[in-house]
Short mmCIF file of C-alpha atoms in Angstrom, two decimals:
data_model
loop_
_atom_site.label_atom_id
_atom_site.label_comp_id
_atom_site.label_asym_id
_atom_site.label_seq_id
_atom_site.Cartn_x
_atom_site.Cartn_y
_atom_site.Cartn_z
CA UNK A 19 0.16 0.03 0.11
CA UNK A 20 2.83 2.29 0.73
CA UNK A 21 3.91 2.04 -3.15
CA UNK A 22 0.84 3.11 -4.27
CA UNK A 23 -0.01 6.85 -5.36
CA UNK A 24 -1.86 9.41 -3.50
CA UNK A 25 -4.66 9.47 -5.91
CA UNK A 26 -5.05 5.74 -5.70
CA UNK A 27 -5.15 5.41 -1.99
CA UNK A 28 -8.04 8.42 -1.88
CA UNK A 29 -9.96 6.82 -4.69
CA UNK A 30 -9.62 3.43 -2.75
CA UNK A 31 -10.86 4.77 0.55
CA UNK A 32 -13.45 6.54 -1.10
CA UNK A 33 -14.74 3.53 -3.34
CA UNK A 34 -14.65 1.48 0.11
CA UNK A 35 -16.55 3.58 1.78
CA UNK A 36 -19.27 3.97 -1.02
CA UNK A 37 -19.31 0.03 -1.01
CA UNK A 38 -19.96 -0.18 3.08
CA UNK A 39 -22.80 2.51 2.88
CA UNK A 40 -24.14 0.49 -0.68
CA UNK A 41 -24.13 -2.83 1.26
CA UNK A 42 -25.20 -1.35 4.53
CA UNK A 43 -28.08 0.18 2.18
CA UNK A 44 -29.02 -2.90 0.37
CA UNK A 45 -28.71 -5.01 3.71
CA UNK A 46 -31.18 -2.69 5.51
CA UNK A 47 -33.90 -2.42 2.80
CA UNK A 48 -33.27 -6.81 2.53
CA UNK A 49 -33.88 -7.17 6.65
CA UNK A 50 -36.79 -4.41 6.27
CA UNK A 51 -38.47 -6.39 3.61
CA UNK A 52 -37.96 -9.37 5.67
CA UNK A 53 -39.19 -7.85 8.58
CA UNK A 54 -42.46 -6.56 6.53
CA UNK A 55 -42.93 -9.89 5.63
CA UNK A 56 -42.89 -11.54 8.74
CA UNK A 57 -45.49 -8.81 9.70
CA UNK A 58 -47.62 -9.79 6.61
CA UNK A 59 -47.64 -12.98 6.95
CA UNK A 60 -49.20 -12.37 10.57
CA UNK A 61 -51.53 -9.85 8.93
CA UNK A 62 -52.23 -12.18 5.95
CA UNK A 63 -52.43 -15.89 7.28
CA UNK A 64 -52.55 -15.98 11.20
CA UNK A 65 -54.89 -13.55 12.30
CA UNK A 66 -57.36 -14.01 9.42
CA UNK A 67 -57.16 -17.87 10.45
CA UNK A 68 -57.74 -17.01 13.97
CA UNK A 69 -60.65 -14.65 12.97
CA UNK A 70 -62.40 -17.42 10.97
CA UNK A 71 -62.07 -20.10 13.36
CA UNK A 72 -63.49 -17.71 16.15
CA UNK A 73 -66.49 -16.85 13.75
CA UNK A 74 -66.69 -20.39 13.04
CA UNK A 75 -67.07 -21.13 16.35
CA UNK A 76 -69.51 -18.52 17.27
CA UNK A 77 -71.89 -19.75 14.11
CA UNK A 78 -71.69 -23.40 15.54
CA UNK A 79 -73.19 -22.02 18.29
CA UNK A 80 -76.10 -20.04 16.83
CA UNK A 81 -76.61 -22.85 14.32
CA UNK A 82 -77.27 -25.23 17.49
CA UNK A 83 -79.50 -22.32 18.59
CA UNK A 84 -81.77 -22.04 15.76
CA UNK A 85 -82.00 -26.01 15.57
CA UNK A 86 -83.23 -26.02 19.16
CA UNK A 87 -85.79 -22.96 17.90
CA UNK A 88 -87.01 -24.96 15.24
CA UNK A 89 -88.18 -27.19 17.68
CA UNK A 90 -89.73 -25.40 20.16
CA UNK A 91 -91.37 -23.02 17.92
CA UNK A 92 -94.94 -22.42 18.76
CA UNK A 93 -96.25 -21.90 15.35
CA UNK A 94 -95.65 -22.49 11.95
CA UNK A 95 -94.60 -19.27 11.09
CA UNK A 96 -91.80 -18.73 13.75
CA UNK A 97 -90.54 -22.19 12.68
CA UNK A 98 -90.07 -21.12 9.09
CA UNK A 99 -88.31 -18.20 10.18
CA UNK A 100 -85.93 -20.03 12.37
CA UNK A 101 -85.55 -22.54 9.44
CA UNK A 102 -84.37 -19.61 7.23
CA UNK A 103 -81.97 -18.18 9.75
CA UNK A 104 -80.72 -21.59 10.10
CA UNK A 105 -80.02 -22.57 6.41
CA UNK A 106 -78.09 -19.02 6.04
CA UNK A 107 -76.03 -19.65 9.29
CA UNK A 108 -75.31 -23.25 7.51
CA UNK A 109 -74.34 -21.49 4.19
CA UNK A 110 -71.62 -19.23 6.17
CA UNK A 111 -70.04 -21.95 8.20
CA UNK A 112 -69.77 -23.58 4.44
CA UNK A 113 -68.38 -20.15 3.26
CA UNK A 114 -65.90 -19.88 6.44
CA UNK A 115 -64.57 -23.42 5.68
CA UNK A 116 -63.76 -22.34 2.17
CA UNK A 117 -62.32 -19.39 3.11
CA UNK A 118 -60.24 -20.90 6.27
CA UNK A 119 -58.40 -23.69 3.30
CA UNK A 120 -56.90 -20.58 1.77
CA UNK A 121 -55.11 -19.70 4.99
CA UNK A 122 -53.49 -23.43 5.84
CA UNK A 123 -49.78 -22.95 5.90
CA UNK A 124 -49.03 -26.46 7.37
CA UNK A 125 -49.75 -30.14 6.96
CA UNK A 126 -50.67 -30.23 10.92
CA UNK A 127 -53.07 -27.68 10.20
CA UNK A 128 -54.52 -29.12 6.93
CA UNK A 129 -55.21 -32.37 9.00
CA UNK A 130 -56.94 -30.54 11.75
CA UNK A 131 -59.18 -28.77 8.95
CA UNK A 132 -59.67 -31.73 7.20
CA UNK A 133 -61.15 -33.63 10.58
CA UNK A 134 -63.30 -30.43 10.96
CA UNK A 135 -64.90 -30.80 7.54
CA UNK A 136 -65.50 -34.32 7.85
CA UNK A 137 -67.03 -33.51 11.54
CA UNK A 138 -68.81 -30.69 9.59
CA UNK A 139 -70.54 -32.84 6.73
CA UNK A 140 -71.79 -35.53 9.59
CA UNK A 141 -73.27 -32.87 11.77
CA UNK A 142 -75.23 -31.24 8.98
CA UNK A 143 -76.37 -34.08 7.91
CA UNK A 144 -77.54 -35.11 11.20
CA UNK A 145 -78.89 -31.54 11.64
CA UNK A 146 -81.23 -32.21 8.34
CA UNK A 147 -82.76 -34.99 10.21
CA UNK A 148 -83.32 -33.17 13.49
CA UNK A 149 -84.64 -29.95 11.41
CA UNK A 150 -87.17 -32.52 9.63
CA UNK A 151 -88.06 -33.96 13.14
CA UNK A 152 -88.47 -30.82 14.20
CA UNK A 153 -90.91 -29.86 11.53
CA UNK A 154 -92.98 -33.12 11.89
CA UNK A 155 -93.54 -32.03 15.76
CA UNK A 156 -91.05 -35.29 16.73
CA UNK A 157 -89.36 -32.90 19.26
CA UNK A 158 -88.46 -35.64 22.05
CA UNK A 159 -86.98 -37.56 18.57
CA UNK A 160 -84.90 -34.85 17.81
CA UNK A 161 -83.80 -34.27 21.23
CA UNK A 162 -82.56 -37.75 21.82
CA UNK A 163 -80.70 -37.62 18.41
CA UNK A 164 -79.22 -34.15 19.50
CA UNK A 165 -78.15 -35.84 22.98
CA UNK A 166 -76.82 -39.28 21.14
CA UNK A 167 -75.14 -37.39 17.87
CA UNK A 168 -74.77 -33.88 17.66
CA UNK A 169 -73.42 -32.98 20.82
CA UNK A 170 -70.76 -35.27 20.91
CA UNK A 171 -69.82 -33.89 17.25
CA UNK A 172 -70.05 -30.04 18.49
CA UNK A 173 -67.71 -30.60 20.95
CA UNK A 174 -65.10 -32.54 18.55
CA UNK A 175 -65.37 -29.87 16.14
CA UNK A 176 -65.08 -27.29 18.87
CA UNK A 177 -61.90 -29.02 20.17
CA UNK A 178 -60.53 -29.02 16.81
CA UNK A 179 -61.37 -25.17 16.25
CA UNK A 180 -59.42 -24.48 19.44
CA UNK A 181 -56.61 -26.66 18.37
CA UNK A 182 -56.60 -24.54 14.96
CA UNK A 183 -56.65 -21.55 17.09
CA UNK A 184 -53.89 -22.10 19.06
CA UNK A 185 -51.88 -23.43 15.87
CA UNK A 186 -52.39 -19.95 14.25
CA UNK A 187 -51.73 -17.94 17.50
CA UNK A 188 -48.40 -19.98 18.26
CA UNK A 189 -47.26 -19.15 14.48
CA UNK A 190 -48.24 -15.28 14.82
CA UNK A 191 -46.36 -15.11 17.98
CA UNK A 192 -43.50 -17.17 16.13
CA UNK A 193 -43.48 -14.53 13.05
CA UNK A 194 -43.60 -11.75 15.72
CA UNK A 195 -40.64 -12.84 17.16
CA UNK A 196 -38.72 -13.53 13.91
CA UNK A 197 -39.35 -10.03 13.21
CA UNK A 198 -38.17 -8.64 16.33
CA UNK A 199 -34.97 -10.61 15.96
CA UNK A 200 -34.48 -9.15 12.49
CA UNK A 201 -34.88 -5.61 13.96
CA UNK A 202 -32.25 -6.17 16.89
CA UNK A 203 -29.67 -7.81 14.16
CA UNK A 204 -30.13 -4.69 11.81
CA UNK A 205 -29.89 -2.49 14.48
CA UNK A 206 -26.39 -4.24 15.77
CA UNK A 207 -25.35 -4.45 11.91
CA UNK A 208 -26.01 -0.62 11.53
CA UNK A 209 -24.11 0.22 14.89
CA UNK A 210 -21.18 -1.86 13.46
CA UNK A 211 -21.28 -0.22 9.98
CA UNK A 212 -21.12 3.04 11.27
CA UNK A 213 -18.05 2.13 13.70
CA UNK A 214 -16.27 0.77 10.17
CA UNK A 215 -17.08 3.81 8.60
CA UNK A 216 -15.81 6.05 11.10
CA UNK A 217 -12.50 3.75 11.55
CA UNK A 218 -11.94 3.40 7.86
CA UNK A 219 -12.34 7.90 7.59
CA UNK A 220 -9.78 7.84 10.49
CA UNK A 221 -7.66 5.62 8.32
CA UNK A 222 -7.84 8.13 5.43
CA UNK A 223 -6.84 11.04 7.27
CA UNK A 224 -3.87 9.34 8.53
CA UNK A 225 -2.98 8.01 4.63
CA UNK A 226 -3.57 11.70 3.53
CA UNK A 227 -0.88 13.12 6.50
CA UNK A 228 1.28 10.25 5.63
CA UNK A 229 1.36 10.86 1.95
CA UNK A 230 1.83 14.65 2.28
CA UNK A 231 5.19 13.77 3.74
CA UNK A 232 6.02 11.57 1.16
CA UNK A 233 5.05 14.32 -1.70
CA UNK A 234 7.40 16.62 0.12
CA UNK A 235 10.40 14.33 0.01
CA UNK A 236 9.20 13.51 -3.77
CA UNK A 237 9.35 17.29 -4.68
CA UNK A 238 12.97 17.45 -3.12
CA UNK A 239 14.06 14.72 -5.07
CA UNK A 240 12.58 15.78 -8.15
CA UNK A 241 14.87 19.16 -7.86
CA UNK A 242 17.75 16.97 -7.58
CA UNK A 243 16.88 14.84 -10.39
CA UNK A 244 16.30 17.89 -12.85
CA UNK A 245 19.99 18.83 -12.12
CA UNK A 246 21.10 15.21 -13.00
CA UNK A 247 18.76 15.48 -15.86
CA UNK A 248 20.68 18.39 -17.08
CA UNK A 249 23.79 16.83 -16.97
CA UNK A 250 22.75 13.94 -18.53
CA UNK A 251 21.15 15.60 -21.73
CA UNK A 252 24.63 17.27 -22.64
CA UNK A 253 26.35 13.68 -22.08
CA UNK A 254 23.59 12.22 -24.30
CA UNK A 255 24.01 14.86 -27.14
CA UNK A 256 27.61 14.20 -27.66
CA UNK A 257 27.26 10.54 -27.72
CA UNK A 258 24.36 10.68 -30.22
CA UNK A 259 26.80 12.37 -32.45
CA UNK A 260 29.41 9.64 -32.38
CA UNK A 261 26.65 6.90 -32.31
CA UNK A 262 25.25 8.56 -35.58
CA UNK A 263 28.39 8.48 -37.43
CA UNK A 264 28.79 4.79 -36.38
CA UNK A 265 25.35 3.90 -37.68
CA UNK A 266 26.05 5.22 -41.34
CA UNK A 267 29.19 3.13 -41.36
CA UNK A 268 27.03 0.07 -40.53
CA UNK A 269 24.18 0.84 -43.09
CA UNK A 270 27.01 0.63 -45.88
CA UNK A 271 28.11 -2.67 -44.60
CA UNK A 272 24.69 -4.43 -44.56
CA UNK A 273 23.62 -2.73 -48.23
CA UNK A 274 26.91 -5.18 -49.35
CA UNK A 275 25.92 -8.03 -47.30
CA UNK A 276 21.95 -8.09 -48.53
CA UNK A 277 23.57 -7.93 -52.09
CA UNK A 278 25.59 -11.28 -51.55
CA UNK A 279 22.40 -12.93 -49.99
CA UNK A 280 20.63 -12.01 -52.85
CA UNK A 281 22.79 -13.88 -55.31
CA UNK A 282 22.75 -16.99 -52.78
CA UNK A 283 19.07 -17.03 -52.66
CA UNK A 284 19.12 -17.08 -56.80
CA UNK A 285 21.30 -20.17 -56.57
CA UNK A 286 19.41 -21.79 -53.81
CA UNK A 287 15.99 -21.26 -56.09
CA UNK A 288 18.08 -22.86 -59.01
CA UNK A 289 18.97 -25.91 -56.92
CA UNK A 290 15.66 -26.13 -55.67
CA UNK A 291 14.16 -26.29 -59.43
CA UNK A 292 16.38 -28.82 -60.35
CA UNK A 293 15.66 -31.22 -57.51
CA UNK A 294 12.00 -30.69 -58.26
CA UNK A 295 12.74 -31.71 -61.94
CA UNK A 296 14.68 -34.82 -60.55
CA UNK A 297 12.07 -35.72 -57.96
CA UNK A 298 9.18 -36.03 -60.99
CA UNK A 299 11.79 -37.93 -63.19
CA UNK A 300 12.26 -40.62 -60.16
CA UNK A 301 8.52 -40.52 -59.49
CA UNK A 302 7.82 -41.61 -63.51
CA UNK A 303 10.61 -44.23 -63.08
CA UNK A 304 9.28 -45.53 -60.15
CA UNK A 305 5.77 -45.93 -61.68
CA UNK A 306 7.32 -47.67 -64.76
CA UNK A 307 9.15 -50.09 -62.59
CA UNK A 308 5.94 -50.99 -60.41
CA UNK A 309 3.98 -51.58 -64.02
CA UNK A 310 6.94 -53.77 -65.40
CA UNK A 311 6.82 -55.84 -61.77
CA UNK A 312 2.97 -55.83 -62.43
CA UNK A 313 3.53 -57.34 -65.78
CA UNK A 314 6.35 -60.04 -64.42
CA UNK A 315 3.65 -61.19 -61.62
CA UNK A 316 1.18 -61.48 -64.66
CA UNK A 317 3.81 -63.57 -66.70
CA UNK A 318 4.87 -65.78 -63.61
CA UNK A 319 0.86 -66.36 -63.24
CA UNK A 320 0.83 -67.45 -66.79
CA UNK A 321 3.82 -69.87 -66.39
CA UNK A 322 1.95 -71.51 -63.38
CA UNK A 323 -0.79 -71.82 -65.44
CA UNK A 324 1.16 -73.64 -68.52
CA UNK A 325 2.84 -75.86 -65.80
CA UNK A 326 -0.70 -76.84 -64.32
CA UNK A 327 -1.51 -77.39 -68.50
CA UNK A 328 1.48 -79.99 -68.25
CA UNK A 329 0.44 -81.55 -65.28
CA UNK A 330 -2.92 -81.94 -66.73
CA UNK A 331 -1.29 -83.80 -69.98
CA UNK A 332 0.32 -86.20 -67.67
CA UNK A 333 -2.92 -86.87 -66.21
CA UNK A 334 -4.34 -87.39 -70.27
CA UNK A 335 -0.90 -90.06 -70.38
CA UNK A 336 -2.80 -92.03 -67.53
CA UNK A 337 -6.20 -92.10 -69.26
CA UNK A 338 -4.39 -92.89 -72.52
CA UNK A 339 -2.97 -95.96 -70.22
CA UNK A 340 -6.19 -97.12 -68.84
CA UNK A 341 -7.53 -96.97 -72.43
CA UNK A 342 -5.01 -99.31 -73.86
CA UNK A 343 -5.39 -101.57 -70.82
CA UNK A 344 -9.41 -101.91 -71.73
CA UNK A 345 -8.37 -102.58 -75.25
CA UNK A 346 -6.10 -105.49 -74.37
CA UNK A 347 -9.27 -106.61 -72.43
CA UNK A 348 -11.42 -106.30 -75.47
CA UNK A 349 -8.81 -108.19 -77.73
CA UNK A 350 -9.21 -111.06 -74.86
CA UNK A 351 -13.04 -111.12 -75.23
CA UNK A 352 -12.76 -111.15 -79.22
CA UNK A 353 -10.54 -114.49 -79.07
CA UNK A 354 -12.70 -115.85 -76.82
CA UNK A 355 -15.53 -115.19 -78.86
CA UNK A 356 -13.96 -116.24 -82.26
CA UNK A 357 -13.32 -119.65 -80.15
CA UNK A 358 -17.00 -119.73 -78.72
CA UNK A 359 -17.99 -119.38 -82.69
CA UNK A 360 -15.78 -122.24 -83.87
CA UNK A 361 -17.38 -124.26 -81.29
CA UNK A 362 -20.63 -123.39 -82.34
CA UNK A 363 -19.74 -124.17 -86.03
CA UNK A 364 -18.36 -127.60 -84.44
CA UNK A 365 -21.64 -128.45 -82.73
CA UNK A 366 -23.97 -127.26 -85.53
CA UNK A 367 -22.69 -129.49 -88.17
CA UNK A 368 -22.91 -132.17 -85.47
CA UNK A 369 -26.62 -131.37 -85.27
CA UNK A 370 -27.02 -131.70 -89.10
CA UNK A 371 -30.18 -130.16 -90.59
CA UNK A 372 -30.80 -128.65 -87.37
CA UNK A 373 -28.17 -126.78 -86.66
CA UNK A 374 -27.71 -125.33 -90.10
CA UNK A 375 -29.37 -122.16 -88.77
CA UNK A 376 -27.38 -122.08 -85.71
CA UNK A 377 -24.28 -122.21 -87.93
CA UNK A 378 -25.14 -119.27 -89.91
CA UNK A 379 -25.44 -117.32 -86.66
CA UNK A 380 -21.96 -118.92 -85.18
CA UNK A 381 -20.27 -117.76 -88.62
CA UNK A 382 -21.47 -114.02 -88.22
CA UNK A 383 -20.73 -114.19 -84.59
CA UNK A 384 -16.84 -115.32 -85.62
CA UNK A 385 -17.26 -112.63 -88.39
CA UNK A 386 -18.08 -109.89 -86.17
CA UNK A 387 -15.60 -111.12 -83.53
CA UNK A 388 -12.53 -110.97 -86.36
CA UNK A 389 -13.66 -107.28 -87.20
CA UNK A 390 -13.98 -106.10 -83.38
CA UNK A 391 -10.63 -107.98 -83.30
CA UNK A 392 -9.00 -105.99 -86.16
CA UNK A 393 -10.66 -102.69 -85.01
CA UNK A 394 -9.43 -103.20 -81.37
CA UNK A 395 -5.62 -103.40 -82.63
CA UNK A 396 -5.87 -100.48 -84.93
CA UNK A 397 -7.17 -98.61 -81.92
CA UNK A 398 -4.13 -99.73 -79.62
CA UNK A 399 -2.10 -98.90 -82.74
CA UNK A 400 -3.32 -95.47 -82.39
CA UNK A 401 -3.13 -95.55 -78.67
CA UNK A 402 0.40 -96.27 -78.65
CA UNK A 403 1.44 -93.72 -81.26
CA UNK A 404 -0.74 -90.79 -79.02
CA UNK A 405 0.88 -92.35 -75.98
CA UNK A 406 4.57 -91.44 -77.46
CA UNK A 407 3.39 -88.31 -78.98
CA UNK A 408 1.97 -86.95 -75.91
CA UNK A 409 5.42 -88.14 -74.11
CA UNK A 410 7.46 -86.38 -76.46
CA UNK A 411 5.09 -83.15 -76.10
CA UNK A 412 5.45 -83.84 -72.24
CA UNK A 413 9.14 -83.70 -72.23
CA UNK A 414 9.47 -80.77 -74.34
CA UNK A 415 6.96 -78.61 -72.53
CA UNK A 416 8.17 -79.58 -69.38
CA UNK A 417 11.88 -78.33 -70.36
CA UNK A 418 10.75 -75.17 -71.85
CA UNK A 419 8.30 -74.59 -69.04
CA UNK A 420 11.05 -74.70 -66.46
CA UNK A 421 13.52 -72.62 -68.66
CA UNK A 422 10.83 -70.10 -69.17
CA UNK A 423 9.56 -70.22 -65.39
CA UNK A 424 13.26 -69.46 -64.41
CA UNK A 425 13.78 -66.68 -66.83
CA UNK A 426 10.67 -65.29 -65.38
CA UNK A 427 11.78 -65.60 -61.94
CA UNK A 428 15.23 -64.04 -62.92
CA UNK A 429 13.46 -60.92 -64.41
CA UNK A 430 11.21 -60.72 -61.73
CA UNK A 431 14.04 -60.32 -59.22
CA UNK A 432 15.81 -57.75 -61.63
CA UNK A 433 12.65 -55.99 -61.43
CA UNK A 434 12.14 -55.96 -57.47
CA UNK A 435 16.00 -54.91 -57.54
CA UNK A 436 15.53 -52.05 -59.99
CA UNK A 437 12.23 -51.10 -58.29
CA UNK A 438 14.12 -50.71 -54.61
CA UNK A 439 17.02 -48.95 -56.23
CA UNK A 440 14.44 -46.37 -58.21
CA UNK A 441 12.74 -46.03 -54.57
CA UNK A 442 15.85 -45.45 -52.45
CA UNK A 443 16.93 -42.78 -55.50
CA UNK A 444 13.40 -41.29 -55.15
CA UNK A 445 14.17 -41.09 -51.56
CA UNK A 446 17.59 -39.48 -51.67
CA UNK A 447 16.00 -37.10 -54.26
CA UNK A 448 12.97 -36.21 -51.90
CA UNK A 449 15.67 -36.01 -49.04
CA UNK A 450 18.01 -33.21 -51.30
CA UNK A 451 14.53 -31.41 -52.10
CA UNK A 452 13.39 -31.12 -48.40
CA UNK A 453 17.18 -29.88 -47.92
CA UNK A 454 17.34 -27.45 -50.71
CA UNK A 455 13.75 -26.08 -49.76
CA UNK A 456 14.69 -25.52 -45.91
CA UNK A 457 18.26 -23.68 -47.46
CA UNK A 458 15.65 -21.59 -49.29
CA UNK A 459 13.62 -20.95 -46.51
CA UNK A 460 16.73 -20.23 -44.39
CA UNK A 461 18.37 -18.14 -47.07
CA UNK A 462 14.88 -15.97 -47.54
CA UNK A 463 14.85 -15.69 -43.85
CA UNK A 464 17.99 -14.40 -43.64
CA UNK A 465 17.30 -12.31 -46.46
CA UNK A 466 14.31 -11.02 -44.51
CA UNK A 467 16.48 -10.63 -40.92
CA UNK A 468 19.01 -8.59 -43.02
CA UNK A 469 16.10 -6.08 -44.82
CA UNK A 470 14.83 -5.57 -41.22
CA UNK A 471 18.24 -5.20 -40.12
CA UNK A 472 18.72 -2.50 -42.93
CA UNK A 473 15.43 -0.97 -41.66
CA UNK A 474 16.22 -0.65 -38.34
CA UNK A 475 19.82 0.57 -39.19
CA UNK A 476 17.95 3.30 -41.32
CA UNK A 477 15.50 3.88 -37.76
CA UNK A 478 18.30 4.00 -35.73
CA UNK A 479 19.98 6.40 -37.79
CA UNK A 480 16.81 8.73 -37.74
CA UNK A 481 16.57 7.83 -34.15
CA UNK A 482 20.34 8.89 -33.62
CA UNK A 483 19.53 12.40 -35.36
CA UNK A 484 16.19 12.99 -33.66
CA UNK A 485 17.97 11.34 -30.13
CA UNK A 486 20.63 14.75 -31.43
CA UNK A 487 17.75 16.92 -31.20
CA UNK A 488 15.81 15.47 -28.44
CA UNK A 489 19.28 15.78 -26.03
CA UNK A 490 18.54 19.62 -27.06
CA UNK A 491 15.21 19.62 -25.86
CA UNK A 492 15.92 17.79 -22.87
CA UNK A 493 18.16 20.33 -21.45
CA UNK A 494 15.35 22.61 -22.06
CA UNK A 495 12.80 20.45 -20.68
CA UNK A 496 15.20 20.01 -17.35
CA UNK A 497 15.02 23.72 -16.79
CA UNK A 498 11.45 23.56 -16.97
CA UNK A 499 11.22 20.77 -14.58
CA UNK A 500 13.04 22.52 -12.05
CA UNK A 501 10.63 25.42 -12.46
CA UNK A 502 7.69 22.97 -11.91
CA UNK A 503 9.35 21.40 -8.68
CA UNK A 504 9.36 24.78 -7.21
CA UNK A 505 5.79 25.07 -8.15
CA UNK A 506 4.87 21.69 -6.91
CA UNK A 507 6.75 22.60 -3.60
CA UNK A 508 4.70 25.97 -3.38
CA UNK A 509 1.50 24.33 -3.85
CA UNK A 510 1.87 21.76 -1.19
CA UNK A 511 4.15 23.46 1.52
CA UNK A 512 2.89 27.08 0.86
CA UNK A 513 6.39 28.52 0.61
CA UNK A 514 9.61 27.97 -1.38
CA UNK A 515 12.52 26.46 0.69
#
């Protein structure tokens, strides 16, 4: 707090006092509203409830009297007047019950009210019977019904009403006590706030008194500083002239450096363009290598297919062998058929005239057997020739497929190696391109920095010129500062020392 300005201290103190006053005002208003709330609660809920309960009791008494008067009426005209009065009193009690319901504030009170209404409904129903008996002149029966039923209900209702009156009386007393407590608390709070305000005012006076001593010391220091400032201004003027000469030489050197950096930037740009072109070429070569590799994969797959076909040819050789075996079986059957045909011819010759027809059949069977044997022999010869040719084809195809697969595998490996080499080359070119790009960025940053240095040098040169002018003005201002310090001293102390 000691390092804060006098204005800050005064403003802070005034603001604190205003805040305290505002808080106290708000608190007072809230407490007054709260007290008025308790008073309004007493006025709006507790006292009306007590009034209605007492009025309810009075009307019960009047209703009971009207009931008795109906029974003891001397003539029909009087009885009719008492019945009308009884109806009005019953309706008024109904209205009081509905009105009281609006002022119920607790569950206990609500239970008592419900009990009262229940007893009232029973009493009203019995009272109607009693009135009817009174109209009929059955006074004795009506009095018996009163003694046995309605008297007990009346007593219960009176107890309930007294209970409701007590509940509302206690509520009114409690609300009044709360209002009184709030008033006491508000009074004590206001006393505390007034005391705090007085204490803060005393602190403000002490702060002002202390600050005035600090202001006096500051004025003395200001006078001393004005003299020192004058000396510094003279020294600053000499230094500004020397600085201006140095900055001029520095500006010339910076111009030469900027020209060299521009040449380097041009060379780096050309390197970047070459690296970009190399990257494009390497990418195209990589794509071609990938296409060749895909072609070799398809070629390898085709060779595998041919090899599978060769295997199928070997299966055909097996099938031809099976046909050869079946043909041998046919030849065996043909030989046996010829033998059977010969035996049949012999037997038919023995049979004589009866066996001629059978002999013709046996001869035809023999002829067919010979023809079948001849066809089987031709088929077997063709099968043997086919088997030899297939075996020759298999041998030739097998050798060529093996050779083609070997060459294809070697070509595939060569393409893989070429693809890897191109990928490595592309990676290296990317690295060169990235390095060149970073180098270009670095050179640009250097060029930008040199431009900024050049501007800063020009600004420094202008600043040094301005500093020389400012140092002259500073000497003049130091004289004015001394005069101002004396004026402040006169304002604070009242006399120049």
